[in-house]
Structure formats: structure tokens, C-alpha cells
PDB file of C-alpha atoms in Angstrom:
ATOM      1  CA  UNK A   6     -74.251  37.029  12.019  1.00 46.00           C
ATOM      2  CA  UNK A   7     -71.925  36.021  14.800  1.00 49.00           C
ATOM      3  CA  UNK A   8     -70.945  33.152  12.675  1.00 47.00           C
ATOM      4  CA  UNK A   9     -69.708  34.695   9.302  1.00 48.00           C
ATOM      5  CA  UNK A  10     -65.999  35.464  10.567  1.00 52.00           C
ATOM      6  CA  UNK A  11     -65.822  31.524  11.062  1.00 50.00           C
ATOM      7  CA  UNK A  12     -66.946  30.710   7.832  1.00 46.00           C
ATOM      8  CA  UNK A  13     -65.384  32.911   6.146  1.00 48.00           C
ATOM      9  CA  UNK A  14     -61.793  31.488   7.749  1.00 44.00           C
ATOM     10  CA  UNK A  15     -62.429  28.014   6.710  1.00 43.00           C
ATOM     11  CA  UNK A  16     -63.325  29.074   3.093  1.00 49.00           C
ATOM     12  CA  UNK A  17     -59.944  30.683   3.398  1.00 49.00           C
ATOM     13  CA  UNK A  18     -58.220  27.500   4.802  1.00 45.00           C
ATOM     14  CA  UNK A  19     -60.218  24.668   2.194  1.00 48.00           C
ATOM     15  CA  UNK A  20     -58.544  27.205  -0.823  1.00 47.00           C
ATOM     16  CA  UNK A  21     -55.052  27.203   0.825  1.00 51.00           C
ATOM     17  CA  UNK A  22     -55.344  23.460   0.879  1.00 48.00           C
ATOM     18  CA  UNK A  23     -56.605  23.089  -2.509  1.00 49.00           C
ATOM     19  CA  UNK A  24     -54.285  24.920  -3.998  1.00 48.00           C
ATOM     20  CA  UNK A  25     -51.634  22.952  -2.212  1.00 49.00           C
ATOM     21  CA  UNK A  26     -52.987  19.652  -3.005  1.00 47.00           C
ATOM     22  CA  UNK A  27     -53.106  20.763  -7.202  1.00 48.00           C
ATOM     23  CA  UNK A  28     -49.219  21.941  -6.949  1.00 47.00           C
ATOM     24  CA  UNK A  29     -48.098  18.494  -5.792  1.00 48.00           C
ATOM     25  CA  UNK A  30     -50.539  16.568  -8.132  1.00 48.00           C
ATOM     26  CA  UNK A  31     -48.984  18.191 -10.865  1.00 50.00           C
ATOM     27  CA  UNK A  32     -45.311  17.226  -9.592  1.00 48.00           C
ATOM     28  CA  UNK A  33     -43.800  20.600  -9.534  1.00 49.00           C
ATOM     29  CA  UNK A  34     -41.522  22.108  -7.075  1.00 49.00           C
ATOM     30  CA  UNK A  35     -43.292  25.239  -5.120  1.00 47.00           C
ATOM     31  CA  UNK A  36     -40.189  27.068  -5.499  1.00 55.00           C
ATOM     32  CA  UNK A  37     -39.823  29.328  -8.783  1.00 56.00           C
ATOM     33  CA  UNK A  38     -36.775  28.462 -10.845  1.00 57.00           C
ATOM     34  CA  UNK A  39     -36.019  24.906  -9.826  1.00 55.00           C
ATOM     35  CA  UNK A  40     -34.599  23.361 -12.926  1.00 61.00           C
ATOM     36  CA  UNK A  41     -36.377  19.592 -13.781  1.00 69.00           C
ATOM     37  CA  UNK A  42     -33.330  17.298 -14.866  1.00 67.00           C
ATOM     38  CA  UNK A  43     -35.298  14.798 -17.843  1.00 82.00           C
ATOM     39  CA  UNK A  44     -33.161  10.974 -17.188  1.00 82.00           C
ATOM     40  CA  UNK A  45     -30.750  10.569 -20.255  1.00 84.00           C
ATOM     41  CA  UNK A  46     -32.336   7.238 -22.454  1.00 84.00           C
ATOM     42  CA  UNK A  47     -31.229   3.761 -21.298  1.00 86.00           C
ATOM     43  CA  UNK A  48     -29.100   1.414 -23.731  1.00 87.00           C
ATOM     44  CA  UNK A  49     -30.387  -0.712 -26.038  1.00 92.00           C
ATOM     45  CA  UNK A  50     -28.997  -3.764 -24.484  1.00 93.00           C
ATOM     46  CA  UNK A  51     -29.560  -4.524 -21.198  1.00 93.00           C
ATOM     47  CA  UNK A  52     -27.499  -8.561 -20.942  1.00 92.00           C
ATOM     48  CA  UNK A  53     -24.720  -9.598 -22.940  1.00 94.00           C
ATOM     49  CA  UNK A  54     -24.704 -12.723 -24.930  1.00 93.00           C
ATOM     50  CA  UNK A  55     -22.722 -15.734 -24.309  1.00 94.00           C
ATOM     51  CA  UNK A  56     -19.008 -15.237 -25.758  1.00 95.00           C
ATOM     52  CA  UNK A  57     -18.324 -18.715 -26.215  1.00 96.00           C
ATOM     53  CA  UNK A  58     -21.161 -19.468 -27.666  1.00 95.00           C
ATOM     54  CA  UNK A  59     -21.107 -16.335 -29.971  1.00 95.00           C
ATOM     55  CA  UNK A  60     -19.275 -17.312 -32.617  1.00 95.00           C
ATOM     56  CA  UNK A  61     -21.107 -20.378 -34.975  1.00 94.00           C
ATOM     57  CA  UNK A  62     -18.563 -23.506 -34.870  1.00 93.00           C
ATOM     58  CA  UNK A  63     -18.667 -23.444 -39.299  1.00 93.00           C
ATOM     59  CA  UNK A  64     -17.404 -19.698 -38.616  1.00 95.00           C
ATOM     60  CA  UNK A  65     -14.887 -21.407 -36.111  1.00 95.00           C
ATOM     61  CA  UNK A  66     -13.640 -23.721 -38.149  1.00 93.00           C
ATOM     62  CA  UNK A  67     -12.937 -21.267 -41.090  1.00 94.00           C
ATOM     63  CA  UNK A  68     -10.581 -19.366 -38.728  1.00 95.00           C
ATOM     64  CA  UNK A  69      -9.293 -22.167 -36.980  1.00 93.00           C
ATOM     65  CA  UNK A  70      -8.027 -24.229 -39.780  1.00 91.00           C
ATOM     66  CA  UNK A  71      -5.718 -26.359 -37.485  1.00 86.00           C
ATOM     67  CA  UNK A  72      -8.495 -27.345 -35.496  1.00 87.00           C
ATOM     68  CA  UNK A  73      -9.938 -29.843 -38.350  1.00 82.00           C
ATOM     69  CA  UNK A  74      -6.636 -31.775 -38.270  1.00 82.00           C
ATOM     70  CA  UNK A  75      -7.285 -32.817 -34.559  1.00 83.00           C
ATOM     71  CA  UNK A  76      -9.379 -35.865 -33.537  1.00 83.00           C
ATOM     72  CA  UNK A  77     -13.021 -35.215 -32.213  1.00 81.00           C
ATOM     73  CA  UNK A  78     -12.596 -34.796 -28.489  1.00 86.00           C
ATOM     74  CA  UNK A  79      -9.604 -32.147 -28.952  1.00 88.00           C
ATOM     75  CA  UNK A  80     -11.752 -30.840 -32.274  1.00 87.00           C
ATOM     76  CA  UNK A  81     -14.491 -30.110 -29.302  1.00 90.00           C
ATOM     77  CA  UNK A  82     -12.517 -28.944 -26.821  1.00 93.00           C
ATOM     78  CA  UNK A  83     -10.587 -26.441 -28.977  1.00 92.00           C
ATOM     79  CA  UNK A  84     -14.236 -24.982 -30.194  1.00 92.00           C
ATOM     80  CA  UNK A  85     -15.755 -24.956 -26.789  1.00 94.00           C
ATOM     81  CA  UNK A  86     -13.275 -21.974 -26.516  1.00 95.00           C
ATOM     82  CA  UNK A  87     -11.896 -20.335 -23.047  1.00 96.00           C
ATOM     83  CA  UNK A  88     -13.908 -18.109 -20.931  1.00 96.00           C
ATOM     84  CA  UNK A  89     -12.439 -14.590 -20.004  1.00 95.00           C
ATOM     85  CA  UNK A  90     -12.703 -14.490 -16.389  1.00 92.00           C
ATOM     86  CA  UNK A  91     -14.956 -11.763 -15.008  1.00 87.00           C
ATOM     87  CA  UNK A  92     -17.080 -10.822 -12.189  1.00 87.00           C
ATOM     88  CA  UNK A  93     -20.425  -9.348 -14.098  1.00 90.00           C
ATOM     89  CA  UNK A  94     -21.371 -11.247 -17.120  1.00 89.00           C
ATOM     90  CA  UNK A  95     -23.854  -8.640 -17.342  1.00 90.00           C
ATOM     91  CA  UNK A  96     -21.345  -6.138 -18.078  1.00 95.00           C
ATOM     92  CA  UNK A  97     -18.282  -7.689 -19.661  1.00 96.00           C
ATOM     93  CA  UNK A  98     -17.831 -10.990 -21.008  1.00 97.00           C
ATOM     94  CA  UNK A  99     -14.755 -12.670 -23.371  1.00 97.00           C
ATOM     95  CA  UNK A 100     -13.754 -16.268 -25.113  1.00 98.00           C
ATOM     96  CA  UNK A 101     -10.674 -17.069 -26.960  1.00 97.00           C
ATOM     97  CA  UNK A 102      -9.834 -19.740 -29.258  1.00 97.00           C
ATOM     98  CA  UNK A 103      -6.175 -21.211 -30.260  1.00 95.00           C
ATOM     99  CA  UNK A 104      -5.944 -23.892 -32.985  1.00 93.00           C
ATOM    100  CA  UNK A 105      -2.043 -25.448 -33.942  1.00 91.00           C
ATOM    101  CA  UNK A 106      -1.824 -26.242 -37.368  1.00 86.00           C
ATOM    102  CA  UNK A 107       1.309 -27.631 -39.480  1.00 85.00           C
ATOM    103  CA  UNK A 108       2.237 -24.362 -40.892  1.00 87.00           C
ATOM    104  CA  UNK A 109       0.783 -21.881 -38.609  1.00 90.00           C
ATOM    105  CA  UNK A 110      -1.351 -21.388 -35.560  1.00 93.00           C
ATOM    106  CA  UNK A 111      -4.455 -19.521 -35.424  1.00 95.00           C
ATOM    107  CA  UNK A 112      -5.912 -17.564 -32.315  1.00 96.00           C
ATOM    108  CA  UNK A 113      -8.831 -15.770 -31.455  1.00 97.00           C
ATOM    109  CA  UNK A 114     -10.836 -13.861 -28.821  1.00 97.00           C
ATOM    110  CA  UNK A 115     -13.682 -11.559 -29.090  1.00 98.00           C
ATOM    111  CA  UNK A 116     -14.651  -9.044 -25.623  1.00 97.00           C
ATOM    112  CA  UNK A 117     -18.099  -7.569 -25.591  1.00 97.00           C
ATOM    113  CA  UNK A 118     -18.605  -4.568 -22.725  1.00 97.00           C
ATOM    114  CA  UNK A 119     -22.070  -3.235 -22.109  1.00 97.00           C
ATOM    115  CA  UNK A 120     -21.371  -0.013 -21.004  1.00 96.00           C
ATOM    116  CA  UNK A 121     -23.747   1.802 -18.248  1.00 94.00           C
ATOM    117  CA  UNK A 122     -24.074   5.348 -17.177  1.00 93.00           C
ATOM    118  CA  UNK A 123     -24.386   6.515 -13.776  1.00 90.00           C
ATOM    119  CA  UNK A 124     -25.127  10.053 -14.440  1.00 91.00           C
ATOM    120  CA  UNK A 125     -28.977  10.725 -15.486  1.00 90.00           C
ATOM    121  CA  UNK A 126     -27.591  13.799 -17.836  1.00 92.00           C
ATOM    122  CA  UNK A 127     -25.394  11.329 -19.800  1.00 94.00           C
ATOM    123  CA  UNK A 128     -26.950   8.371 -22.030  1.00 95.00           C
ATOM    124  CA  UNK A 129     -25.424   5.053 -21.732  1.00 94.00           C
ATOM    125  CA  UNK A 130     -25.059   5.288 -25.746  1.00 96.00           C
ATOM    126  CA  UNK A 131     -22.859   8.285 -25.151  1.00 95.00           C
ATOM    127  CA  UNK A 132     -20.998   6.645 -22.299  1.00 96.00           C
ATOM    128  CA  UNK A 133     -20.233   3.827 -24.598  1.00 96.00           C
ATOM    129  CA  UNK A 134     -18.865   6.276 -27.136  1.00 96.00           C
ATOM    130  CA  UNK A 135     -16.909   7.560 -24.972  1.00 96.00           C
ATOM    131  CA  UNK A 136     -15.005   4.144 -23.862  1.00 96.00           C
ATOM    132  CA  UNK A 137     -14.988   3.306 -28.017  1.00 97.00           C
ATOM    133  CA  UNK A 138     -13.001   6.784 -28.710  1.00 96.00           C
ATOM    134  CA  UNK A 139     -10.296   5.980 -26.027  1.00 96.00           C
ATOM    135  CA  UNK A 140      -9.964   2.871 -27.759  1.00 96.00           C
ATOM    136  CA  UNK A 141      -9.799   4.747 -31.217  1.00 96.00           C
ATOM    137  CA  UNK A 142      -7.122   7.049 -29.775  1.00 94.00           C
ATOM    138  CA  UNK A 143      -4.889   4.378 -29.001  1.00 94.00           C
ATOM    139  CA  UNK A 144      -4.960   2.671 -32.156  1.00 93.00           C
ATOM    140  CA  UNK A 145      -3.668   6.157 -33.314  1.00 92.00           C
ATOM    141  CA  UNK A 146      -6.846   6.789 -35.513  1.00 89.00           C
ATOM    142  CA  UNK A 147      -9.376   9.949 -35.097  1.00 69.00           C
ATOM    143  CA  UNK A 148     -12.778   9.761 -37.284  1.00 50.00           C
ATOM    144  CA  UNK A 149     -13.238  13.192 -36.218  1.00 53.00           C
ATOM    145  CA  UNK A 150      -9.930  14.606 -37.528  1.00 45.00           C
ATOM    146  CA  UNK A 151     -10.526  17.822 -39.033  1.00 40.00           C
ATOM    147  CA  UNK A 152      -9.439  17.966 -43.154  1.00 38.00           C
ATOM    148  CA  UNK A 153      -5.914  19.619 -43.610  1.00 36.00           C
ATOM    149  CA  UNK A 154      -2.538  18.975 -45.545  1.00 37.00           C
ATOM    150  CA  UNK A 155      -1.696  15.390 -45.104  1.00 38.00           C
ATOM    151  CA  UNK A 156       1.779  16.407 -43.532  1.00 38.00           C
ATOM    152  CA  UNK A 157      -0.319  17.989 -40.854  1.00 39.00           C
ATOM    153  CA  UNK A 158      -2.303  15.397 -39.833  1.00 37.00           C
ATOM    154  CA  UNK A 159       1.256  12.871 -39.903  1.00 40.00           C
ATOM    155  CA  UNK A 160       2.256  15.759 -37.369  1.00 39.00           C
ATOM    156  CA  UNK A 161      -0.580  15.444 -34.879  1.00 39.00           C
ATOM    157  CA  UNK A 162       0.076  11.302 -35.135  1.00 40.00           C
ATOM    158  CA  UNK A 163      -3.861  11.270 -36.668  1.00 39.00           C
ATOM    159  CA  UNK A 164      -5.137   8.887 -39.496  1.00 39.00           C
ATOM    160  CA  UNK A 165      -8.218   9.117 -41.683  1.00 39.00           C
ATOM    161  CA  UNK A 166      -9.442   5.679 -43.667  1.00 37.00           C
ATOM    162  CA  UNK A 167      -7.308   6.602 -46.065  1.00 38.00           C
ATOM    163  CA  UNK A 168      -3.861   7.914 -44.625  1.00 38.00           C
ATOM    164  CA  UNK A 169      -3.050   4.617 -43.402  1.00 39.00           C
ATOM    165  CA  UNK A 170      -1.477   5.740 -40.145  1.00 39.00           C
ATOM    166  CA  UNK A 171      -1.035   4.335 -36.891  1.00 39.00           C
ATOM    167  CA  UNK A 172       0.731   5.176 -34.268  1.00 40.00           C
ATOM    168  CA  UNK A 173       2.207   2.956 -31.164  1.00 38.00           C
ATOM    169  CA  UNK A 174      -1.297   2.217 -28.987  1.00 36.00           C
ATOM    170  CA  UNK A 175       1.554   2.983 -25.836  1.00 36.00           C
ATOM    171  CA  UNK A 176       0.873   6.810 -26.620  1.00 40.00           C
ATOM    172  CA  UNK A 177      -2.571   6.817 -26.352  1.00 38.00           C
ATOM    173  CA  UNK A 178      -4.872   6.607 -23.508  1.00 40.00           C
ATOM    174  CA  UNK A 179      -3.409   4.104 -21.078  1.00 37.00           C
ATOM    175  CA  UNK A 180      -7.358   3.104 -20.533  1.00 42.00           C
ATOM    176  CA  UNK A 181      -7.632   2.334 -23.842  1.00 39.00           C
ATOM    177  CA  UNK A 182      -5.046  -0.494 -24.715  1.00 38.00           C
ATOM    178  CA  UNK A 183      -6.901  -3.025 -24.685  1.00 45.00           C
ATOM    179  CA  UNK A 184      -8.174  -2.510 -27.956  1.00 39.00           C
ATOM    180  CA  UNK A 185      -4.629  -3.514 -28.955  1.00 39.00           C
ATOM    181  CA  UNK A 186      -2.575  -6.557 -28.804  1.00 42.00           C
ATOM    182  CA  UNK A 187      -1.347  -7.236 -25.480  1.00 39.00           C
ATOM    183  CA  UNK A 188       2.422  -7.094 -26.434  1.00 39.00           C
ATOM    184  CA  UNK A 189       4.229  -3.873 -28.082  1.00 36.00           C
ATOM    185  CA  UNK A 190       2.269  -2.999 -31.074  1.00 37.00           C
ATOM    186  CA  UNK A 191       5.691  -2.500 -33.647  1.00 38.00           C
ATOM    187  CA  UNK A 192       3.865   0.762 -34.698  1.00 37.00           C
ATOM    188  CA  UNK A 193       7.185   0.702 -37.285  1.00 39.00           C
ATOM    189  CA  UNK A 194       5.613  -2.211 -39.201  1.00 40.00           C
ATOM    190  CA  UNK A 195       2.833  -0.539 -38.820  1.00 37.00           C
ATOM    191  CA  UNK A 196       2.926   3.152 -39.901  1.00 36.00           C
ATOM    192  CA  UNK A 197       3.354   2.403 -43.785  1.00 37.00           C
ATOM    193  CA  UNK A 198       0.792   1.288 -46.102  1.00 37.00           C
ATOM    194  CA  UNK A 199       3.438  -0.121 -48.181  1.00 37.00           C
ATOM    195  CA  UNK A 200       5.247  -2.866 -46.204  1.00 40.00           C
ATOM    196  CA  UNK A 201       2.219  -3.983 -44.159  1.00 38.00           C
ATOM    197  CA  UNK A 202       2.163  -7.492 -43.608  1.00 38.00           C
ATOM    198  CA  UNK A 203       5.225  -8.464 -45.402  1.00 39.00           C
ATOM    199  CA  UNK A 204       8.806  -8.415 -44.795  1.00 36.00           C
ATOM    200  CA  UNK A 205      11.541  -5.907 -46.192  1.00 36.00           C
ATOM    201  CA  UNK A 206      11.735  -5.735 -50.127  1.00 34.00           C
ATOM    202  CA  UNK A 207       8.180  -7.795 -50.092  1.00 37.00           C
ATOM    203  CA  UNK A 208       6.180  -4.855 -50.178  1.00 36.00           C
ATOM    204  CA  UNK A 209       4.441  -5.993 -53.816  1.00 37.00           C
ATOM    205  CA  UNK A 210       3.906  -9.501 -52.313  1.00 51.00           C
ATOM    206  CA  UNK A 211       0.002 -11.100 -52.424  1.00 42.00           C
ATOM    207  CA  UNK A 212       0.047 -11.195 -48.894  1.00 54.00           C
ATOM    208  CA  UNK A 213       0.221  -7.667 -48.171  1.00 64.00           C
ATOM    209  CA  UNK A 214      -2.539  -5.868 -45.956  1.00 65.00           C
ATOM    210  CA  UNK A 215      -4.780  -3.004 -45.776  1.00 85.00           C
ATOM    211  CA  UNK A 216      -3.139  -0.400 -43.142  1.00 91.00           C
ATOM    212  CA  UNK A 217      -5.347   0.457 -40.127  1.00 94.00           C
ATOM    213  CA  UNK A 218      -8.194   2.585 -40.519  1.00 94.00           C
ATOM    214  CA  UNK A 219     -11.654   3.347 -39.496  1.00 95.00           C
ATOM    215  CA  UNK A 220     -14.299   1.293 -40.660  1.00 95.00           C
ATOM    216  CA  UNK A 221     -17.415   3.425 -41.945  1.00 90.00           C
ATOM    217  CA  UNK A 222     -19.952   0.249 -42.632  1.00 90.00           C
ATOM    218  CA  UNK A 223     -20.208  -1.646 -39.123  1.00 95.00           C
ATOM    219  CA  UNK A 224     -22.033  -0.950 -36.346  1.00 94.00           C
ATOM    220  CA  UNK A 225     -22.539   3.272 -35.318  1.00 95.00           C
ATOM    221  CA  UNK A 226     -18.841   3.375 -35.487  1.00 96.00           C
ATOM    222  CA  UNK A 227     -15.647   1.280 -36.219  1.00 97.00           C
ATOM    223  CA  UNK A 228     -12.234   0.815 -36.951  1.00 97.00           C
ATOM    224  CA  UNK A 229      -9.412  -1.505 -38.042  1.00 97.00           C
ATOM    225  CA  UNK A 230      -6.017  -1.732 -36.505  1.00 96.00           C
ATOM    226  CA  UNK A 231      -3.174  -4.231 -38.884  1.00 93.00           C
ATOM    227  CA  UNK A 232      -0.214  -4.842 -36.218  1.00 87.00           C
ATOM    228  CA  UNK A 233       2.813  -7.156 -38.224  1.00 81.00           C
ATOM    229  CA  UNK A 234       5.383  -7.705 -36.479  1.00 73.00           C
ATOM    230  CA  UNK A 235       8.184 -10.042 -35.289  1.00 62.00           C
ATOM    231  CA  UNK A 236       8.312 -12.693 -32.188  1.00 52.00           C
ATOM    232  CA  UNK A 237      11.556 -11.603 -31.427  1.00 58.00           C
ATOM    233  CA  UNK A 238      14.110 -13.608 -33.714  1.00 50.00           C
ATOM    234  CA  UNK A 239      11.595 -16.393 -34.660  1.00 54.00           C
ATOM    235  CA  UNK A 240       8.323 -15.841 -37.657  1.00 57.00           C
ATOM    236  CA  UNK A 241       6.255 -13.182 -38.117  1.00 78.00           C
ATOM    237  CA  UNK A 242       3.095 -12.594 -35.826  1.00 87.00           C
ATOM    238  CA  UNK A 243       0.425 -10.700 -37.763  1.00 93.00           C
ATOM    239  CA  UNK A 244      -2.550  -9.292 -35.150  1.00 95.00           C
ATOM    240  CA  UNK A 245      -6.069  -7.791 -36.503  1.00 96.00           C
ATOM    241  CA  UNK A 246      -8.170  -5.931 -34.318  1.00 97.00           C
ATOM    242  CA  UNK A 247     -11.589  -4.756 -35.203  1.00 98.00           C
ATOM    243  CA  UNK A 248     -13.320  -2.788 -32.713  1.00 98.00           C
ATOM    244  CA  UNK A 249     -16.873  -1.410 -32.876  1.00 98.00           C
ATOM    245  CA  UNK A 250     -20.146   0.157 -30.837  1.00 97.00           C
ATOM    246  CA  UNK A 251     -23.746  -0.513 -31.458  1.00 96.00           C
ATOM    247  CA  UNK A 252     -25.713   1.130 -29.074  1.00 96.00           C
ATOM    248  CA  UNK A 253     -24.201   0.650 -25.491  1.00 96.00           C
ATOM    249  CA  UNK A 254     -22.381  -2.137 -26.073  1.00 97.00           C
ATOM    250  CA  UNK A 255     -18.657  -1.968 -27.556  1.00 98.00           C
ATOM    251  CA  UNK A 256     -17.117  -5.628 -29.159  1.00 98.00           C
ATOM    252  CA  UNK A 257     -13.928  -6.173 -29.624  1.00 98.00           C
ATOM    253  CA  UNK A 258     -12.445  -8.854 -32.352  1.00 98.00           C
ATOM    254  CA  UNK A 259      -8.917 -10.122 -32.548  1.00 97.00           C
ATOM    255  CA  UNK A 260      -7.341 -12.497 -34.851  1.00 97.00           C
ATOM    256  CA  UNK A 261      -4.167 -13.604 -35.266  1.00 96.00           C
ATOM    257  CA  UNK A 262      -1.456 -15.916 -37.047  1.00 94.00           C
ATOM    258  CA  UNK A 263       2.118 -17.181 -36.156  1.00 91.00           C
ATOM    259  CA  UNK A 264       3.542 -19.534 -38.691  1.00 89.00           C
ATOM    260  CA  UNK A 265       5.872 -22.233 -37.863  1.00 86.00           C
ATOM    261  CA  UNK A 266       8.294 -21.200 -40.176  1.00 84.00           C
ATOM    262  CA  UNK A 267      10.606 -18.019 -40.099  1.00 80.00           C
ATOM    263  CA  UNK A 268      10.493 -17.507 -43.868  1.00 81.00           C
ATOM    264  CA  UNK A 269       6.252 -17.990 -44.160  1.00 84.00           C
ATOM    265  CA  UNK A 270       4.748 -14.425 -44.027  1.00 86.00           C
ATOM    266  CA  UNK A 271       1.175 -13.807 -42.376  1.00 88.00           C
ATOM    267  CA  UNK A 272      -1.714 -13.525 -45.035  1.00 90.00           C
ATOM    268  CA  UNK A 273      -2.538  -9.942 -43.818  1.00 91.00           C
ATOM    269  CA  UNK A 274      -5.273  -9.274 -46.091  1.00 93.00           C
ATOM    270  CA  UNK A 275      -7.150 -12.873 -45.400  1.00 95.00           C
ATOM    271  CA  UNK A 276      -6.976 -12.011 -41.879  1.00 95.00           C
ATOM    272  CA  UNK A 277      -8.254  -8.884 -42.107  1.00 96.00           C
ATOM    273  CA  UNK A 278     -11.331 -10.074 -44.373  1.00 96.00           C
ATOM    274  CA  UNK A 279     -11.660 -12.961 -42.052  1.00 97.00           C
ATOM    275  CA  UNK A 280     -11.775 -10.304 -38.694  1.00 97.00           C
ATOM    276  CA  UNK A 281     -14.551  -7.834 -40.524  1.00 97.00           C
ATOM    277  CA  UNK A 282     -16.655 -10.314 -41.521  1.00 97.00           C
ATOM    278  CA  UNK A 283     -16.743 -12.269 -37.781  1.00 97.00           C
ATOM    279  CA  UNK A 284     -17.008  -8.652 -36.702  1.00 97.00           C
ATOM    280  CA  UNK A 285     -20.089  -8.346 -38.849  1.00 96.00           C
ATOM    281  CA  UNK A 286     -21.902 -11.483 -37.804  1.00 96.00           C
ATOM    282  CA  UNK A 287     -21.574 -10.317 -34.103  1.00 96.00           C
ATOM    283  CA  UNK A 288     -23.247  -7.041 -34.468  1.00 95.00           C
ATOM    284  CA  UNK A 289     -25.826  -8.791 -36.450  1.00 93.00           C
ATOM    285  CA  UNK A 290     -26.641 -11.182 -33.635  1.00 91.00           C
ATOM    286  CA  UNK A 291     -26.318  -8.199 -31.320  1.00 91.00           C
ATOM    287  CA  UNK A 292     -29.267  -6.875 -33.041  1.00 81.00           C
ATOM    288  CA  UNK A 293     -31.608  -9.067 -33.302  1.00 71.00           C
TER     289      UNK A 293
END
């Protein structure tokens, strides 16, 4: 009998323990009301593919028309394209291509980002949308704009795919202008659906273009932005710039002309078609 109290205490002590032991197996916190944060999804992509080699040479030659005028080592070297210098090729990675031709030259350069989250509560999908809105913003276009009387939305600077609106990308977010061309975007040009891609009184000319808008059939979300304008004094310059996300990744197309002459005006429409389509062809090799 002098041994129960003993026995009884280790009982006690091999429950304590056991209980213990299940709490920690199960991986929950012994304090009541700790919240459990679930990780946000990782992007689809994880690398990037190889810019220069991203684009098929029959594609390049289509858009670099120049380029078949040129003997075969400068036909190679002109298709082996330019590298964008960066520091993670897992992350960001660019090529551009510039042809000379007898009545125009051609350029192009396409910049894929795979965008990653840091914070567990936000997906690297939603990060990515995120850096593609910025970009959307300073083309001057919303997808998101709410409906209203068109003279409202010319008020708030907003386009839908059909308004045809854009506004200078040097109002937008300053993060975003790279989704532009580099120099001033001549938002003037730009703004009207009727003189795009031609100069005054050629408004009913062939050549005219499409205005920018968003883009509702590639990748989870898209958009267009036409920029004609003027070298200073010398030809037109027309720039196309088709941006879209798939997943985590956001590409970046743009495709240009300057003729040689000040009285040739920019095809705006073929380069357009020409833009979407190489825009296409990337976010089908993206997928598979």
C-alpha cells in the first residue's frame, strides 16, 4: 500500500506526456486562437525561356523584311538578335532585332519578367497582375473601368476596347513605362481613332490603325498600345506594343517602323497584326 501514491504520480506524468506528444504530432500551436497562415500557390513558371531564341527565324524574317536583302553572315548576325543585359535570367530576360531596308527599317524586342512573390498571403499570379496593371495604367487603358457616359470616362483619361483612348504613358505610374516606347509617346497622335497612323487630312488612308485598346483573346489579360508619331522633322515612326500575363510571367512585344522617306507613312494596321500574332506565338510556347 505504501506504493500506490507513486504509481499513481507516474500515471499522472505518462498522460501529461502523451497528451503533449499528440498536440505536436498533429502540428498545432498549444495556444488557443493562433491563426494558421495557408502559403499563397507558386507560379506556373518557374525559368524563363531564351529571348533570342524565342522568336522562330521564318517569324523573323516576316518582320524583318530588310534583313533578306543582306548577304548570309550579316543575314545571321541580324537574326541572332541582341541580348538585354540583366543580372537573373531567371527572372527577366530581353532580345531585340533591327533590320535596314531600302524604304524603311524594322525593329524589334520582346521582354519576358517572371514575377515572384515574397509574401506567403500573396500568389505570385497576383503579384504578376499587379506589375501587368501598372503597365496598363500607363498606356492610359483600364479593363476594369466601370460603364458610364463616354464623356465621363474621356474625363478620368480611361479607355475601354472600344473608346480608343490613350493617354501620354508620362502620367501614369512612373514604374510602369516600360511598357511604352522609350521616347515621348505623342499621346496627340495617339488619342483619336481617326488619324491613327496617318498624317493630317489622311485619316481615310489604307494604312490607318486600330487605336490602343485592351486585348480580350491573349493570355489571362492583354492590351494594345498604337504610338504614331514624328522623329522630330524627319518620317514618321510608328511603335506597337502588346503587353500580356499568363500566369506569373508578363511579356512584352514591341515593333516598330521608320521609313526612309518623309512622305512614306507607317503601315499601322500591318504592324499591329504583325505584333498580336508574334505576341500569340510567345504565349503559346510559354505554355507548353
Amino acid at each position: 500500500m505504501a506504493y500506490v501514491p507513486g504509481v499513481a504520480l507516474l500515471a499522472a506524468l505518462a498522460v501529461g506526456c502523451s497528451a503533449g506528444a499528440d498536440s505536436d504530432a498533429n502540428g498545432t500551436d498549444s495556444k488557443a486562437g493562433t491563426p494558421t497562415v495557408t502559403p499563397a500557390p507558386p507560379g506556373k513558371y518557374l525559368t524563363l525561356p531564351a529571348p533570342c531564341r524565342a522568336v522562330p527565324r521564318s517569324t523573323l524574317k516576316d518582320l524583318l523584311p530588310g534583313a533578306a536583302e543582306l548577304p548570309g553572315d550579316q543575314q545571321d548576325k541580324v537574326f541572332r538578335g541582341s541580348a538585354a543585359v540583366t543580372y537573373d535570367t531567371d527572372r527577366k530576360v530581353g532580345c531585340s532585332w533591327k533590320a535596314d531596308g531600302p524604304n524603311a527599317t524594322r525593329s524589334l524586342s520582346i521582354d519576358l519578367e517572371r514575377v515572384v512573390s515574397y509574401d506567403p498571403a500573396v500568389s505570385d499570379d497576383d503579384r504578376a497582375d499587379t506589375v501587368y496593371a501598372k503597365k496598363e495604367k500607363a498606356a492610359g487603358l483600364s479593363a476594369s473601368a466601370p460603364p458610364g457616359p463616354p464623356d465621363e470616362k474621356d474625363k478620368k483619361g480611361e479607355a475601354s476596347e472600344g473608346s480608343g483612348k490613350a493617354k501620354d504613358p508620362a502620367d501614369g505610374d512612373a514604374d510602369a513605362t516600360d511598357s511604352a516606347d522609350p521616347s515621348p509617346s505623342g499621346s496627340d497622335d495617339a488619342s483619336s481613332g481617326e488619324d491613327t497612323g496617318g498624317t493630317p487630312g489622311s485619316s481615310s488612308s489604307p494604312e490607318e490603325a486600330l487605336p490602343s485598346r485592351i486585348l480580350d483573346d491573349l493570355g489571362d489579360a492583354a492590351f494594345l498600345q498604337d504610338l504614331p508619331k514624328k522623329a522630330g522633322s524627319t518620317a514618321q515612326h510608328h511603335t506597337v506594343s502588346v503587353v500580356f500575363r499568363t500566369s506569373n510571367v508578363v511579356v512584352t512585344v514591341r515593333y516598330a517602323e521608320q521609313p526612309a522617306l518623309v512622305t512614306q507613312v507607317p503601315d499601322g494596321r500591318e504592324l499591329q497584326e504583325k505584333a498580336q500574332a508574334l505576341a500569340r506565338k510567345l504565349a503559346e510556347t510559354l505554355s507548353e
